[in-house]
CSV table of C-alpha atoms in Angstrom, one decimal:
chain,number,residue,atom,x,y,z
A,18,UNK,CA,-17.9,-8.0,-60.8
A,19,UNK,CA,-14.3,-7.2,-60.0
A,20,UNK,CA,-11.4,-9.6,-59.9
A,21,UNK,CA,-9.1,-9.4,-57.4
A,22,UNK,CA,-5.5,-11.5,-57.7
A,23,UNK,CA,-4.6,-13.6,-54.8
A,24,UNK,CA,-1.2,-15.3,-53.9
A,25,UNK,CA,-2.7,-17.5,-50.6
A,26,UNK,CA,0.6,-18.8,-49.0
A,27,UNK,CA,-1.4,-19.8,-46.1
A,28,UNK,CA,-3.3,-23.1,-46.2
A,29,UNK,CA,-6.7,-22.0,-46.1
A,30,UNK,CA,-9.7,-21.5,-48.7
A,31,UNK,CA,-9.9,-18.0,-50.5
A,32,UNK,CA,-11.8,-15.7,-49.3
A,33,UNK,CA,-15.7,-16.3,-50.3
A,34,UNK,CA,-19.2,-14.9,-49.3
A,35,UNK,CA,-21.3,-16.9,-47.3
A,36,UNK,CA,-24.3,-15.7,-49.4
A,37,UNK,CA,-25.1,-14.4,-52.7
A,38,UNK,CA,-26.0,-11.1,-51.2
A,39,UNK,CA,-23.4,-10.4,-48.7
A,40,UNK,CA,-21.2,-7.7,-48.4
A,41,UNK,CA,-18.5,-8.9,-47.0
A,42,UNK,CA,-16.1,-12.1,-47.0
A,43,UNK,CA,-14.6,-14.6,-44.4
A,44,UNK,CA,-11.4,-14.2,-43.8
A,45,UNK,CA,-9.4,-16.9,-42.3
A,46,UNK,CA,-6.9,-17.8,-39.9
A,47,UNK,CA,-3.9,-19.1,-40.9
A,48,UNK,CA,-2.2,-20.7,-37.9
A,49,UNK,CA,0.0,-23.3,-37.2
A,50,UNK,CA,-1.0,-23.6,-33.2
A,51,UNK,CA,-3.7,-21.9,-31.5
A,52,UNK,CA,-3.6,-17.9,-30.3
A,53,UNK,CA,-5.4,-17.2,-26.9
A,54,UNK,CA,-6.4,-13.4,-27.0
A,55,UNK,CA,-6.2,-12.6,-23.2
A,56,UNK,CA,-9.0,-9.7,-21.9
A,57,UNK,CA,-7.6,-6.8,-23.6
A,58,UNK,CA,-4.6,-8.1,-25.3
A,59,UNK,CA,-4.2,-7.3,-29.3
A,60,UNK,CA,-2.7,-9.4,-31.8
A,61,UNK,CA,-2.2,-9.6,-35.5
A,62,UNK,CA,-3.4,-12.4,-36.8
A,63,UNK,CA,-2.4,-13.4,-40.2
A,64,UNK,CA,-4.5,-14.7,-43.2
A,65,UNK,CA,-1.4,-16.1,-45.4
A,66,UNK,CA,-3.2,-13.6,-48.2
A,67,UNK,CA,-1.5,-11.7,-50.4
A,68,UNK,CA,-4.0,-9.3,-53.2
A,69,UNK,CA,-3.3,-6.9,-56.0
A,70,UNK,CA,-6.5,-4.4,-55.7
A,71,UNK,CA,-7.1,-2.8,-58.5
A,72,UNK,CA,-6.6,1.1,-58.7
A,73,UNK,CA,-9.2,3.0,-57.5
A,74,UNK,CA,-10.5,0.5,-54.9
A,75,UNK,CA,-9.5,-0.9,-51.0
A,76,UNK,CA,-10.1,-3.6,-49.4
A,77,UNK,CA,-12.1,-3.0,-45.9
A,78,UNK,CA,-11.5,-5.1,-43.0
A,79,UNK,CA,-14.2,-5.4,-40.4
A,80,UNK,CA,-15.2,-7.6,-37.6
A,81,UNK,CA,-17.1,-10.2,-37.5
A,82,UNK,CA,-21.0,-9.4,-35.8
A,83,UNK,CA,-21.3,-12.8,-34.3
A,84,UNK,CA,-17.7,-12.8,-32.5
A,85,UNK,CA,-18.4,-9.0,-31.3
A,86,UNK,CA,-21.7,-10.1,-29.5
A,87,UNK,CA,-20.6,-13.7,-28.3
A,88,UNK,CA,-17.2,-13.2,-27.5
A,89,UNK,CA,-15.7,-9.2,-27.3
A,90,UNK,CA,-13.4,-9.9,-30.3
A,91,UNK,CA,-13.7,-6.9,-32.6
A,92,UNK,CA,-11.1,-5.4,-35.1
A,93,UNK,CA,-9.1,-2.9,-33.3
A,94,UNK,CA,-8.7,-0.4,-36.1
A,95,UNK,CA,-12.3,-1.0,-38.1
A,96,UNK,CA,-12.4,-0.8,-40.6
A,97,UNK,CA,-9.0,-1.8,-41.3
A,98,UNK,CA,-7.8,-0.5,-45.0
A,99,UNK,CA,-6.0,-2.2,-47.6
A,100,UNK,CA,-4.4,0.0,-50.6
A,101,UNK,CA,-4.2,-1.4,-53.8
A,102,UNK,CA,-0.6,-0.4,-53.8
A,103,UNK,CA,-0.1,-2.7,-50.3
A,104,UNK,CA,1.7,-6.3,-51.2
A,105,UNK,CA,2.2,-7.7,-48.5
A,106,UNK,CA,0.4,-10.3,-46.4
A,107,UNK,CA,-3.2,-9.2,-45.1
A,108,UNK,CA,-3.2,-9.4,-41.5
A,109,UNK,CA,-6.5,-9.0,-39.2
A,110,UNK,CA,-5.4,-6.6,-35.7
A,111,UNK,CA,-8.3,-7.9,-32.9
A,112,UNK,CA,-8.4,-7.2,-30.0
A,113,UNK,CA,-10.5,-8.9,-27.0
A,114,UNK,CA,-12.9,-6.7,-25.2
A,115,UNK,CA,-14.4,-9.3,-22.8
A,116,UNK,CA,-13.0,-10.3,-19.5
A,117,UNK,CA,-12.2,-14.0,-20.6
A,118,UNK,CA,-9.5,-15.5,-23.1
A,119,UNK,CA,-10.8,-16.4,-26.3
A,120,UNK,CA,-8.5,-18.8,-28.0
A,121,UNK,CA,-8.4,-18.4,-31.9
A,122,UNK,CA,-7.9,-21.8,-34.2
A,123,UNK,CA,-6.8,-22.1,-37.3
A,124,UNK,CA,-9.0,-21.6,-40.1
A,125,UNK,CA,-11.4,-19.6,-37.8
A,126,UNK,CA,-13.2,-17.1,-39.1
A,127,UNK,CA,-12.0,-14.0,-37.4
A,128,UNK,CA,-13.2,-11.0,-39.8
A,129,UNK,CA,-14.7,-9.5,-43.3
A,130,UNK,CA,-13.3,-7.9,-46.1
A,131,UNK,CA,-15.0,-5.4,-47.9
A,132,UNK,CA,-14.1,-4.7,-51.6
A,133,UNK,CA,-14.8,-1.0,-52.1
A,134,UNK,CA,-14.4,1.5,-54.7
A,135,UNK,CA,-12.8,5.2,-53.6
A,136,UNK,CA,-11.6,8.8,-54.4
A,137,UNK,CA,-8.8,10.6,-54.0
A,138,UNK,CA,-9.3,14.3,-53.2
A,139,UNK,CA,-7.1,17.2,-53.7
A,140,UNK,CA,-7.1,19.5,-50.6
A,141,UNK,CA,-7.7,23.4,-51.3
A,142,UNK,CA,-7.1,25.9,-48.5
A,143,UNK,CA,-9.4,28.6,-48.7
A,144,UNK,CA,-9.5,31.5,-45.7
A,145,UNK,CA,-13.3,30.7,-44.4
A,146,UNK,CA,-15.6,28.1,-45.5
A,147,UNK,CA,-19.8,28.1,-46.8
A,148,UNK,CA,-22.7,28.4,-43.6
A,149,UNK,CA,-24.8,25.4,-43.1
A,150,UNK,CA,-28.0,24.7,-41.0
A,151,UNK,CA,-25.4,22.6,-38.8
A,152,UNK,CA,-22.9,24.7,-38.6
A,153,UNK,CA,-19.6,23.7,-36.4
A,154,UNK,CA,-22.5,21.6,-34.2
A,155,UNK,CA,-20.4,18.2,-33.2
A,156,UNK,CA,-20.5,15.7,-31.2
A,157,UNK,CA,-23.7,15.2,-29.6
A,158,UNK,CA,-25.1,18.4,-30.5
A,159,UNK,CA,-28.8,16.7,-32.2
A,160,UNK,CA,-29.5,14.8,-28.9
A,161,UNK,CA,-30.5,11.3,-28.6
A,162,UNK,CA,-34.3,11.9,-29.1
């Protein structure tokens, strides 16, 4: 297991798994009065967390299943991505999809972070690339059966 550093200048519990077998974590809001998320409206909604990722990983940001099916609230840019050379505070961008306000309290859990490792990759431009069964097929192009 990984250890992540963690300056919380917000007032609410570090971020924890619910389970011994989760993926992700709670994340938190950090307010000092309630947000109401009007149909359609965005905010950024801050976590008063600060974390040091240690090279090679980042720190994924995704919405919360429960508040999706209930309520419309989903992350906006899912996932959201946190580089281990980013600082500042971690902020959670939702958005609500329904056609009611949803107010969001403090210490509410509004999201999940997702510690995981990646590459880097070095782009090589070549003048025509190797055939596949799939070919330039896109969108679509299997069916839905």
């Amino acid at each position: 297991m990984i250890q992540i550093k963690v300056v919380n200048k917000g007032h609410q519990q570090l971020p924890a798994y619910a389970t011994p077998q989760s993926a992700g974590m709670d994340l938190r809001a950090n307010l000092d009065t309630p947000v109401v998320l009007h149909p359609m409206q965005r905010r950024l909604i801050p976590t008063g967390l600060h974390i040091a990722l240690p090279e090679g990983f980042e720190a994924q940001v995704r919405p919360r299943s429960g508040l999706a099916l209930k309520h419309g609230i989903t992350v906006l840019n899912s996932p959201g991505t946190i580089d281990a050379d980013y600082r500042g505070e971690v902020g959670v961008l939702l958005v609500n999809l329904s056609d009611t306000d949803f107010v969001i309290n403090d210490g509410e859990r509004i999201a999940q972070m997702i510690i995981a490792r990646h590459e880097q990759a070095e782009m090589v431009e070549v003048t025509e690339l190797d055939t596949t069964e799939r070919g330039e097929g896109g969108y679509g192009h299997t069916g839905v059966k």
